[in-house]
mmCIF file of C-alpha atoms in Angstrom:
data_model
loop_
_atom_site.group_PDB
_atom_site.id
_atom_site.type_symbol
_atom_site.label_atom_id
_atom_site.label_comp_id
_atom_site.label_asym_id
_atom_site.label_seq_id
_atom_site.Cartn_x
_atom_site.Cartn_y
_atom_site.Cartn_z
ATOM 1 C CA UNK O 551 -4.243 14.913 7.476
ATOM 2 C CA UNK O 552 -1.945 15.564 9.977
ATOM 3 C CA UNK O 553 -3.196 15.342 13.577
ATOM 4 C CA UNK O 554 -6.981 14.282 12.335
ATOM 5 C CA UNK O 555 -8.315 10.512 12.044
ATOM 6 C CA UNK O 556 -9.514 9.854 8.602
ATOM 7 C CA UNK O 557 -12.803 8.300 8.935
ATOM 8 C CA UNK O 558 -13.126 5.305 6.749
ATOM 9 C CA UNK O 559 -16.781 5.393 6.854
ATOM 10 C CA UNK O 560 -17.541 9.530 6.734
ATOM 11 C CA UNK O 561 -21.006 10.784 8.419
ATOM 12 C CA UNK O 562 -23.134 11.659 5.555
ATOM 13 C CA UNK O 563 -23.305 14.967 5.656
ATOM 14 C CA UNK O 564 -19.398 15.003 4.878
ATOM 15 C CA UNK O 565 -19.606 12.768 1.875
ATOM 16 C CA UNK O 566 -20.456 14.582 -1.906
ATOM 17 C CA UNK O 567 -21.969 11.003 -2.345
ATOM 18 C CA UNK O 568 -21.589 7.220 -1.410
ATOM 19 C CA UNK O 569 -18.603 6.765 -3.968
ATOM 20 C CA UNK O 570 -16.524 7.383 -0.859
ATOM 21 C CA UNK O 571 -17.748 4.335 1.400
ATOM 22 C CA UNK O 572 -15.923 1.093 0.873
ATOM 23 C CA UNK O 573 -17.345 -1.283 -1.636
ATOM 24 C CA UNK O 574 -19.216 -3.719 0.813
ATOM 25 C CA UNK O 575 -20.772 -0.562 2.434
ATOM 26 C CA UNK O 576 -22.095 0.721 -0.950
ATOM 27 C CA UNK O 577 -23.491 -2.865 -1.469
ATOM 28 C CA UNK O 578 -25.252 -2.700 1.716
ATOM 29 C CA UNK O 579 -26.579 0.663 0.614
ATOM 30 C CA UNK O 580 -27.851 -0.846 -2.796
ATOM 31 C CA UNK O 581 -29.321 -3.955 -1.291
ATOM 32 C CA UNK O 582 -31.042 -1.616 1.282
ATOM 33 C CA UNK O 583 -32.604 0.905 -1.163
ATOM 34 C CA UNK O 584 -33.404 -2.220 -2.872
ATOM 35 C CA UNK O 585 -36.140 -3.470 -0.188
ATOM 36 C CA UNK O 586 -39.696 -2.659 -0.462
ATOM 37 C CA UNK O 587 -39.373 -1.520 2.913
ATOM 38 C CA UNK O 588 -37.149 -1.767 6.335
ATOM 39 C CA UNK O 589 -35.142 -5.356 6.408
ATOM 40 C CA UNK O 590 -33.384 -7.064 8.849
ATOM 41 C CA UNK O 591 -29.266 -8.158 8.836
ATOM 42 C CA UNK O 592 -30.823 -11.349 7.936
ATOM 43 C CA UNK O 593 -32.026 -10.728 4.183
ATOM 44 C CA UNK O 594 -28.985 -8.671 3.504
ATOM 45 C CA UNK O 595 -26.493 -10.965 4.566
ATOM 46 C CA UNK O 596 -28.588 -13.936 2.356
ATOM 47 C CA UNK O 597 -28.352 -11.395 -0.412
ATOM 48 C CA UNK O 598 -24.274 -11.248 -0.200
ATOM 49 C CA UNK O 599 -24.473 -14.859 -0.105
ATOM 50 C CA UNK O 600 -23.688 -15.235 3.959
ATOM 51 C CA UNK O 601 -24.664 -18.293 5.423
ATOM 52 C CA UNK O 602 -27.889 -16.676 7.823
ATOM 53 C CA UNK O 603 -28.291 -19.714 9.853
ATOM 54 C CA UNK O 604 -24.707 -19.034 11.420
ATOM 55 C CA UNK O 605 -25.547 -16.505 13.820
ATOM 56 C CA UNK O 606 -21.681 -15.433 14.196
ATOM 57 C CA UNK O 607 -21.483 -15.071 10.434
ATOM 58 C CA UNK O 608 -23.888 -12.053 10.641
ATOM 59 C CA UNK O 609 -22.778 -9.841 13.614
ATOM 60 C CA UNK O 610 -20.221 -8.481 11.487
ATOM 61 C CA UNK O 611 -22.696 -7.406 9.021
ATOM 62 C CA UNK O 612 -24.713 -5.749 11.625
ATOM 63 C CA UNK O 613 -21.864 -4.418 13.108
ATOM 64 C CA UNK O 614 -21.356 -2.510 9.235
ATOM 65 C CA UNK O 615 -25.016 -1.580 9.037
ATOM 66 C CA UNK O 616 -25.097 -0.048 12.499
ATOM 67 C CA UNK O 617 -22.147 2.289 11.819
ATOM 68 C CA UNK O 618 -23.880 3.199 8.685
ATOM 69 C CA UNK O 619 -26.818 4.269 10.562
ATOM 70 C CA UNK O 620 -24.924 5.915 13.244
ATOM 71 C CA UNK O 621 -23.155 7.610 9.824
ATOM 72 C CA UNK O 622 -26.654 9.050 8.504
ATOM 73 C CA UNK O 623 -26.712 6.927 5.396
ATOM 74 C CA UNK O 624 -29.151 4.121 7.203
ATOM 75 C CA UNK O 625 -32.077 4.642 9.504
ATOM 76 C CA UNK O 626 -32.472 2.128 12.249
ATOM 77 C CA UNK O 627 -35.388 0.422 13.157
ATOM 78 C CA UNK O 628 -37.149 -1.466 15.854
ATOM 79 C CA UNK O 629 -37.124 -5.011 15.661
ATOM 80 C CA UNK O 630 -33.609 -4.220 14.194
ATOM 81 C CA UNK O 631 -34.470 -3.423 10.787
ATOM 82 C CA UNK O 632 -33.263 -0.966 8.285
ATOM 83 C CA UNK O 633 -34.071 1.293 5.537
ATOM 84 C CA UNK O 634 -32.318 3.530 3.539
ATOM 85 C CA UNK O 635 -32.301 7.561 3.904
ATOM 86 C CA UNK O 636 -34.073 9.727 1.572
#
């Protein structure tokens, strides 16, 4: 793509489906989608078996689930929870 950045995390509207976000970002997706409801960084970083009582441990994670909401495939809450898009 000459003279365009490639986006490594594409806005959802661009995307046929998730099979084109990285791995970890389709396994935030899945764990997401997987909640009865919105969920913080906290539960999905003790779901890919991050140590949650390290708070520097989970910015990075939030830092992926923000641009993911930002992206259209997350919705961001108050309290800074998440849930999935329809």
């Amino acid at each position: 793509m000459a003279g365009r950045a490639a986006l490594l995390i594409p806005h959802r509207g661009d995307a046929a489906d998730e099979g084109g976000l990285p791995g970890d970002y389709r396994k935030i997706l899945e764990i997401v989608r997987e909640a009865d409801g919105p969920v913080q960084v906290r539960a999905v970083g003790e779901r890919l078996g991050l140590d949650a009582s390290v708070h520097g441990k989970l910015e990075p994670l939030r830092a992926k689930m923000t641009k993911l909401a930002t992206r259209g495939w997350l919705h961001k809450r108050g309290g800074g929870r998440f849930t999935a898009r329809p």
